[in-house]
Coordinates of C-alpha atoms and ligand atoms in Angstrom, one line a residue:
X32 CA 0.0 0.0 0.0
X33 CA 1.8 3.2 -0.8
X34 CA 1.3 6.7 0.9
X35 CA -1.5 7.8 -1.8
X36 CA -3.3 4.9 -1.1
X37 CA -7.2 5.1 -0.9
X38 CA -6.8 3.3 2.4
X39 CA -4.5 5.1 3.8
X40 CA -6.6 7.5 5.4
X41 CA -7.1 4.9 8.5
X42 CA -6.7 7.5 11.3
X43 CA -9.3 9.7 9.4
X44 CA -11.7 7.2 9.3
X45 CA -14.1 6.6 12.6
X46 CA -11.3 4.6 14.2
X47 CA -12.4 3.7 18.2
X48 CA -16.1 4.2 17.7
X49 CA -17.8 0.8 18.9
X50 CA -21.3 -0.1 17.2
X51 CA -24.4 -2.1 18.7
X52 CA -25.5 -4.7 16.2
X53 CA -27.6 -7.1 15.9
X54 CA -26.9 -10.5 14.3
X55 CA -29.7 -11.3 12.0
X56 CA -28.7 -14.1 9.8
X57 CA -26.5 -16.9 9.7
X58 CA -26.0 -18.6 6.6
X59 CA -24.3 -22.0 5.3
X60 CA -21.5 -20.4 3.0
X61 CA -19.5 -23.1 2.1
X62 CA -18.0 -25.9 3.9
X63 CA -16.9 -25.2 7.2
X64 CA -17.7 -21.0 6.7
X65 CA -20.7 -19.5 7.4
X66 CA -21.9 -15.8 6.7
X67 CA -22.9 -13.2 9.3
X68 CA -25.2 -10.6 8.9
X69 CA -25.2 -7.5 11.5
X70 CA -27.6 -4.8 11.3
X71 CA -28.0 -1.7 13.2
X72 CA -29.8 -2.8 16.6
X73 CA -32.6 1.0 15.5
X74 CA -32.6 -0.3 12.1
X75 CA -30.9 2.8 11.0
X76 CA -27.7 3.1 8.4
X77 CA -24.6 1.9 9.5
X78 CA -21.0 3.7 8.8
X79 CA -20.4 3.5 5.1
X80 CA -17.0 0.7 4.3
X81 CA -15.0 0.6 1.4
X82 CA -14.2 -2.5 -0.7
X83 CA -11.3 -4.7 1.3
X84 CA -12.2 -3.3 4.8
X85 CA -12.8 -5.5 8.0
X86 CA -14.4 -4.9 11.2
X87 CA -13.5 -6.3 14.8
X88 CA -15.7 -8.0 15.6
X89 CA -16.0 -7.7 20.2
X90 CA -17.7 -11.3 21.2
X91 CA -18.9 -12.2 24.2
X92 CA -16.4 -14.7 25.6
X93 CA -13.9 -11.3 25.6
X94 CA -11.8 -11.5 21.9
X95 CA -11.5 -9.1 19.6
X96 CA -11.6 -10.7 16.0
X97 CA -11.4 -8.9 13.0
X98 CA -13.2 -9.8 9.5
X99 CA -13.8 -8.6 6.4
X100 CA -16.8 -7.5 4.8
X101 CA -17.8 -8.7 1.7
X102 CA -20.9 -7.5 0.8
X103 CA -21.4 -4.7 -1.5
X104 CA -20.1 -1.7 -0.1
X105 CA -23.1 0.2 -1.4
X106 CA -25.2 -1.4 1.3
X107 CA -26.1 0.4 4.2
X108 CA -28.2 -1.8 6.1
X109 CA -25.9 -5.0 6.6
X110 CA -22.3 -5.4 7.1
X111 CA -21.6 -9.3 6.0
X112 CA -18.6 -11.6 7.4
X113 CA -17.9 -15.0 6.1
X114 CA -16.0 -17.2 8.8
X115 CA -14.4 -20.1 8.8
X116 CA -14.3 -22.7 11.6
X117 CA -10.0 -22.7 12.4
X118 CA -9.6 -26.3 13.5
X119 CA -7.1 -24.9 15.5
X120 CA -9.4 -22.1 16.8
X121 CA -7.8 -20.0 19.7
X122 CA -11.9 -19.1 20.8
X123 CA -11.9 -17.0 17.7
X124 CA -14.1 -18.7 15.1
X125 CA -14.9 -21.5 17.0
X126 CA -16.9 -19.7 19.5
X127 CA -18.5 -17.7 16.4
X128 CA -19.7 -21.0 14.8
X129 CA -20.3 -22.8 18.0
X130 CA -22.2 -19.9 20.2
X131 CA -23.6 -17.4 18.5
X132 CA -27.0 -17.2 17.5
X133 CA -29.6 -15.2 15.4
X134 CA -30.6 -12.0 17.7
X135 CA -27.5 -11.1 19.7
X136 CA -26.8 -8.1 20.1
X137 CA -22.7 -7.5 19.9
X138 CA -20.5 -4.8 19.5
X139 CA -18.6 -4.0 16.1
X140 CA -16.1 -1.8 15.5
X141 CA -16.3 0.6 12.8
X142 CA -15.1 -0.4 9.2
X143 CA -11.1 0.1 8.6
X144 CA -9.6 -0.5 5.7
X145 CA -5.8 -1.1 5.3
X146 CA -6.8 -3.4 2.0
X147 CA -8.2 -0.8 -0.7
X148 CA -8.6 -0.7 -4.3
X149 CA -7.0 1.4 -6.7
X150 CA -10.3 2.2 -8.6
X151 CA -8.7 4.0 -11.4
X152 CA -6.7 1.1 -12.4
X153 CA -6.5 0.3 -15.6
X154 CA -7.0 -3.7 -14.6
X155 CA -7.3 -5.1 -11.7
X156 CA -6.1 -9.1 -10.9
X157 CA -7.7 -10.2 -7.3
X158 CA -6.3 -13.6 -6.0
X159 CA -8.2 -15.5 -3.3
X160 CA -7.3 -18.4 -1.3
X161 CA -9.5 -20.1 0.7
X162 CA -11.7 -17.8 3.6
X163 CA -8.9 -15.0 1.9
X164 CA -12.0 -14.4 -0.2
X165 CA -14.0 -12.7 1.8
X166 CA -12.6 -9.2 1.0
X167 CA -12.0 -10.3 -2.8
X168 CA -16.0 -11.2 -2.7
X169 CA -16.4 -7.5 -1.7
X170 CA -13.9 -6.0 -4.3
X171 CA -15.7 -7.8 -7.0
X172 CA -19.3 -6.2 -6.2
X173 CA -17.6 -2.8 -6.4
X174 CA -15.5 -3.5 -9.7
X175 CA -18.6 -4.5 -11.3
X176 CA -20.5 -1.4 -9.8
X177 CA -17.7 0.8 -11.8
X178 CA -17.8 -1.3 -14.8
X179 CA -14.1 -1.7 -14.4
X180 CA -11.9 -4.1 -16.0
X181 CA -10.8 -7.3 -13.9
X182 CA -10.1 -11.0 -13.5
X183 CA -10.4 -13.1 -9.9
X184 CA -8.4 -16.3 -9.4
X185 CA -9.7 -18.3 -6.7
X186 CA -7.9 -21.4 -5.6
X187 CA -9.7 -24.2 -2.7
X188 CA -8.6 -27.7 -2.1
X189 CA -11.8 -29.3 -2.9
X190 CA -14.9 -27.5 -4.7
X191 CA -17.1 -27.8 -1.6
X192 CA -14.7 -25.5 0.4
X193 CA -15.6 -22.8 -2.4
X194 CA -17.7 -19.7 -0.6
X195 CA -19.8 -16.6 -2.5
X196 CA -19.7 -18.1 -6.1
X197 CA -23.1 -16.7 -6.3
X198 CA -21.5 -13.2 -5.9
X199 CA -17.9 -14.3 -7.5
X200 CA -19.8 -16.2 -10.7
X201 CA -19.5 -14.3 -14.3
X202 CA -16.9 -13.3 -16.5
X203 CA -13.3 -13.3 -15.0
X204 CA -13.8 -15.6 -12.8
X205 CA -11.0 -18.5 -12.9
X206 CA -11.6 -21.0 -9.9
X207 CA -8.7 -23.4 -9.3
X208 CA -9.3 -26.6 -7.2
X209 CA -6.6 -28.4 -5.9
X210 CA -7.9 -31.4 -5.9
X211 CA -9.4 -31.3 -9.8
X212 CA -5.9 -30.4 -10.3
X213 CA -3.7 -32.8 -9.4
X214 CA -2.8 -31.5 -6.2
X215 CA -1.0 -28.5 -8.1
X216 CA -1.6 -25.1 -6.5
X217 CA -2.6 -22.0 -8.2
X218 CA -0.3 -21.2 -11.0
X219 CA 0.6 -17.9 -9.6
X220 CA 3.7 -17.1 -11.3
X221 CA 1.8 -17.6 -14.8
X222 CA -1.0 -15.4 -13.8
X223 CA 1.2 -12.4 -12.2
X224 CA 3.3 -12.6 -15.9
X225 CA 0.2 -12.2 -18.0
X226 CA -1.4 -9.2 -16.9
X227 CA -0.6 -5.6 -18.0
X228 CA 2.3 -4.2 -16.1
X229 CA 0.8 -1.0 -14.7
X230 CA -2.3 -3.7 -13.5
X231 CA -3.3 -3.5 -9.5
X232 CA -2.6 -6.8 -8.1
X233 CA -4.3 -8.1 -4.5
X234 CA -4.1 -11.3 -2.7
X235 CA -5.5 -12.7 0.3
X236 CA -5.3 -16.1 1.3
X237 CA -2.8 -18.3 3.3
X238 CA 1.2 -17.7 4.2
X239 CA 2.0 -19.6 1.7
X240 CA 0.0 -18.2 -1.2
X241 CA 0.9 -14.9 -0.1
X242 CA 5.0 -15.6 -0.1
X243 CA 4.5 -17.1 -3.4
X244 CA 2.0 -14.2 -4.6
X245 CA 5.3 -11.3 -3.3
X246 CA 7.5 -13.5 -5.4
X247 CA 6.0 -13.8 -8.8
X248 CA 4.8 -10.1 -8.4
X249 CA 8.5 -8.8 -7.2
X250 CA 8.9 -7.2 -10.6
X251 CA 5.7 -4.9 -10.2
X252 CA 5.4 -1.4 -10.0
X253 CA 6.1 -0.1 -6.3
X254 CA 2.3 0.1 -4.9
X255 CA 0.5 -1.8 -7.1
X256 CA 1.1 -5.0 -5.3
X257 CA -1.4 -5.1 -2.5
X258 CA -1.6 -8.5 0.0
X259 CA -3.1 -9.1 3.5
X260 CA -2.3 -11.3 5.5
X261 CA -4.4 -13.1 8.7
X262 CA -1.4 -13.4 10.9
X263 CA 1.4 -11.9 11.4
X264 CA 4.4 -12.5 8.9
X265 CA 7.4 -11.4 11.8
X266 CA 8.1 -10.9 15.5
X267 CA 6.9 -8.4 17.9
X268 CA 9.6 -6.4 18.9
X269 CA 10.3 -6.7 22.3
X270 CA 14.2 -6.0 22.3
X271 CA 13.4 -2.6 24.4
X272 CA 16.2 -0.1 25.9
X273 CA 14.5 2.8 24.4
X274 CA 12.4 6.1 25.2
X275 CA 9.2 7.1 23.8
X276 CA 8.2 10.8 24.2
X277 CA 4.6 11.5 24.4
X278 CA 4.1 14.4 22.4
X279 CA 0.5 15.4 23.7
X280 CA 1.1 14.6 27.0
X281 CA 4.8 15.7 27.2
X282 CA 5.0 12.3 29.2
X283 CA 8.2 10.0 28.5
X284 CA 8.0 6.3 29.3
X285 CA 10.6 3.8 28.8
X286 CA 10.7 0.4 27.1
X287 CA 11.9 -2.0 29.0
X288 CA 13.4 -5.1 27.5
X289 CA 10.7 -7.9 27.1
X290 CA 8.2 -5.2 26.4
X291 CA 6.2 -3.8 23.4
X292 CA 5.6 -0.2 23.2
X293 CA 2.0 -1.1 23.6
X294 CA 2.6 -3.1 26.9
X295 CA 4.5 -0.1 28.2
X296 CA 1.8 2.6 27.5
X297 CA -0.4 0.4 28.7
X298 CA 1.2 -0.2 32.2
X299 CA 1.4 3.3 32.2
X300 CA -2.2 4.1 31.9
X301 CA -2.0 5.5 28.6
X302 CA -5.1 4.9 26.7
X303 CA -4.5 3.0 22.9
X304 CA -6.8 1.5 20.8
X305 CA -5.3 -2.3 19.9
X306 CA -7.1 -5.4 18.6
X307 CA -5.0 -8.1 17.5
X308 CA -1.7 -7.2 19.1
X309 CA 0.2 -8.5 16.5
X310 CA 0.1 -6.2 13.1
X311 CA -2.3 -7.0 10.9
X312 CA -5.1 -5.3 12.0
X313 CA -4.5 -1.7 12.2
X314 CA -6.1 -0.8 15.2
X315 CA -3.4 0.9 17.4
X316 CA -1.7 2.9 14.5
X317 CA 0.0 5.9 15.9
X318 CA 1.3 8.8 14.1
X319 CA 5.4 9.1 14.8
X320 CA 6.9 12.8 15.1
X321 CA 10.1 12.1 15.6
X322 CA 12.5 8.8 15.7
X323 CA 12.8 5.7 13.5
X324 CA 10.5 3.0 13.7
X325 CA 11.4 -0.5 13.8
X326 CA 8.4 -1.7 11.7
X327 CA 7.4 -5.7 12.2
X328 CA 3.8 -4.9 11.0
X329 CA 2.3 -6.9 8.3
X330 CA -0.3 -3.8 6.5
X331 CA 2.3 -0.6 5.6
X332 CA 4.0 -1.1 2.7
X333 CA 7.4 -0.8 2.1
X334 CA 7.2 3.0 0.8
X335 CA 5.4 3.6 4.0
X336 CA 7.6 2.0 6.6
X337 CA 10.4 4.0 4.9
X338 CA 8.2 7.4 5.2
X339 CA 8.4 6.6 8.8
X340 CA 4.8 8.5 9.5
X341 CA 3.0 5.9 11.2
X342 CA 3.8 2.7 13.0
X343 CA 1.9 -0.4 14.9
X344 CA 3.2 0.1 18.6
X345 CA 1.7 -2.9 19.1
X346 CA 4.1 -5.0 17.2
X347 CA 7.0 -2.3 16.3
X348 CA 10.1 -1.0 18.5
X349 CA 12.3 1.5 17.9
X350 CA 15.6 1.7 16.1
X351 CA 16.7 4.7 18.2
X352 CA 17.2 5.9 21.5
X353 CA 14.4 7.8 21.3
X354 CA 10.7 8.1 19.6
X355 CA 8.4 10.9 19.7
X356 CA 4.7 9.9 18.9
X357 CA 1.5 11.8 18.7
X358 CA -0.3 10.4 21.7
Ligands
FES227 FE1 -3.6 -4.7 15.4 FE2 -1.6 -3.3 16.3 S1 -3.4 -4.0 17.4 S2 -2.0 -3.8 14.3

């Protein structure tokens, strides 16, 4: 994502503002995923999203869990997840599939979108991998809304694990099944060298897709290779033995060794929005004044870890003695 991005704007965006919803559907979506629709508990509109954003999602049992949305972002009524049941489920998705029902009332977090499309492109080439298709489900509804040029390759292991055909379904859609093709996975390297060279490329899926997706699109254009990821690709940095200057407050706290800047703030009593805790979400980006970050996130792109504006404290240290952030 580069500093242009549509999504960059997260901060601007109605970041900390927690929803009441109601959950009033659940829907078989494909093997093992099932859709989730939330409505405004007074019926009325709900914040408007953009196509690739995700919400966190604040369930009862205490985790934070963030999803995509892929319904049409034109839709003001409904914000739509499709989850799949993790077999190795930390109490995320399990307890989605296993204890919620039709009527709850939860709390969402407001659409953020670290994920967005380039609408002027001139093509667009979405990839999908498994559940990674709930955001490309969304990006198709708007591409077809502008009329724009695009393709989708969406790769399963077997044809009964595929989710939102009914929305995916039409010209440009390629779906690869593993197990129709000989156990071969999606030929990703072929795909990336076919397309126009000032295309916008996205993938979501898996690690390994992703590593595989970086590598055949290496050659790109900076910032118009777009990926995201479910978990985090490095470490938290925890190596400590810096300052971090509070520019609002004028308050300095020190990172101890063992310690993210988050922790620290934290044990402090300084107030910072965080979900996952380990860089994909978004949640506890913080502007940085002064310093350089040592990024470990998996959502700023190269360009923007360079530009050195933002950072995840929840994840990221410093490479200095001292950072100045706007909190
Ligand atoms: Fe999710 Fe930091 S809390 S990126």
């Amino acid at each position: 994502m580069d500093a242009s991005s549509p999504a960059m704007n997260v901060l601007a965006q109605t970041a900390g503002a927690l929803l009441r919803a109601r959950l009033t559907a659940i829907r078989y979506a494909a093997e093992g995923i099932h859709r989730y629709e939330f409505s405004a508990v007074d019926g009325g509109a709900l914040p408007a999203f953009t196509a690739g954003a995700h919400i966190d999602l604040h369930l009862p049992n205490g985790l934070v869990r963030q999803y995509s949305l892929c319904n049409d972002p034109r839709e003001t009524q409904r914000y739509v997840v499709g989850i799949k049941k993790d077999a190795h489920s930390r109490g995320g998705s399990s307890y989605v599939h296993d204890q919620l029902k039709v009527g709850m009332v939860m709390s969402l977090g407001a659409p953020r979108n670290h994920f967005g499309l380039h609408e002027e492109a001139r093509h667009t080439v979405l990839v999908a991998g498994g559940i990674g298709v709930t955001p490309i489900a969304c990006m198709v509804q708007r591409l077809r809304a502008l009329g724009a040029s695009f393709e989708v390759h969406y790769s399963v292991r077997r044809r009964e694990e595929a989710a939102f055909l009914e929305v995916l379904s039409g010209p440009g859609l390629h779906l690869h099944v593993d197990t129709e093709q000989g156990g071969r996975p999606l030929p990703l390297a072929g795909i990336v060298a076919r397309v126009p060279h000032d295309a916008h490329l996205y993938c979501c899926g898996p690690a390994p897709m992703l590593d595989a997706f970086e590598a055949a699109a290496a050659g790109r254009p900076a910032g118009h290779v777009h990926l995201e990821r479910f978990a985090a690709a490095s470490s938290v940095a925890a190596e400590g033995g810096f300052t971090v200057q509070l520019a609002r407050s004028g308050r300095s706290v020190f990172v101890a060794q063992g310690c993210t800047i988050l922790d620290t703030l934290r044990a402090e009593g300084v107030a910072v929005q965080a979900s996952c805790e380990q860089g994909i979400c978004g949640s506890c980006e913080t502007r940085v004044l002064a310093g350089t970050p040592d990024h470990r996130d998996s959502l700023l792109s190269d360009e923007e870890k360079r530009a050195n504006q933002v950072m995840m404290v929840c994840c990221s240290g410093s490479k200095e003695a001292t950072l100045v952030l706007d909190l």
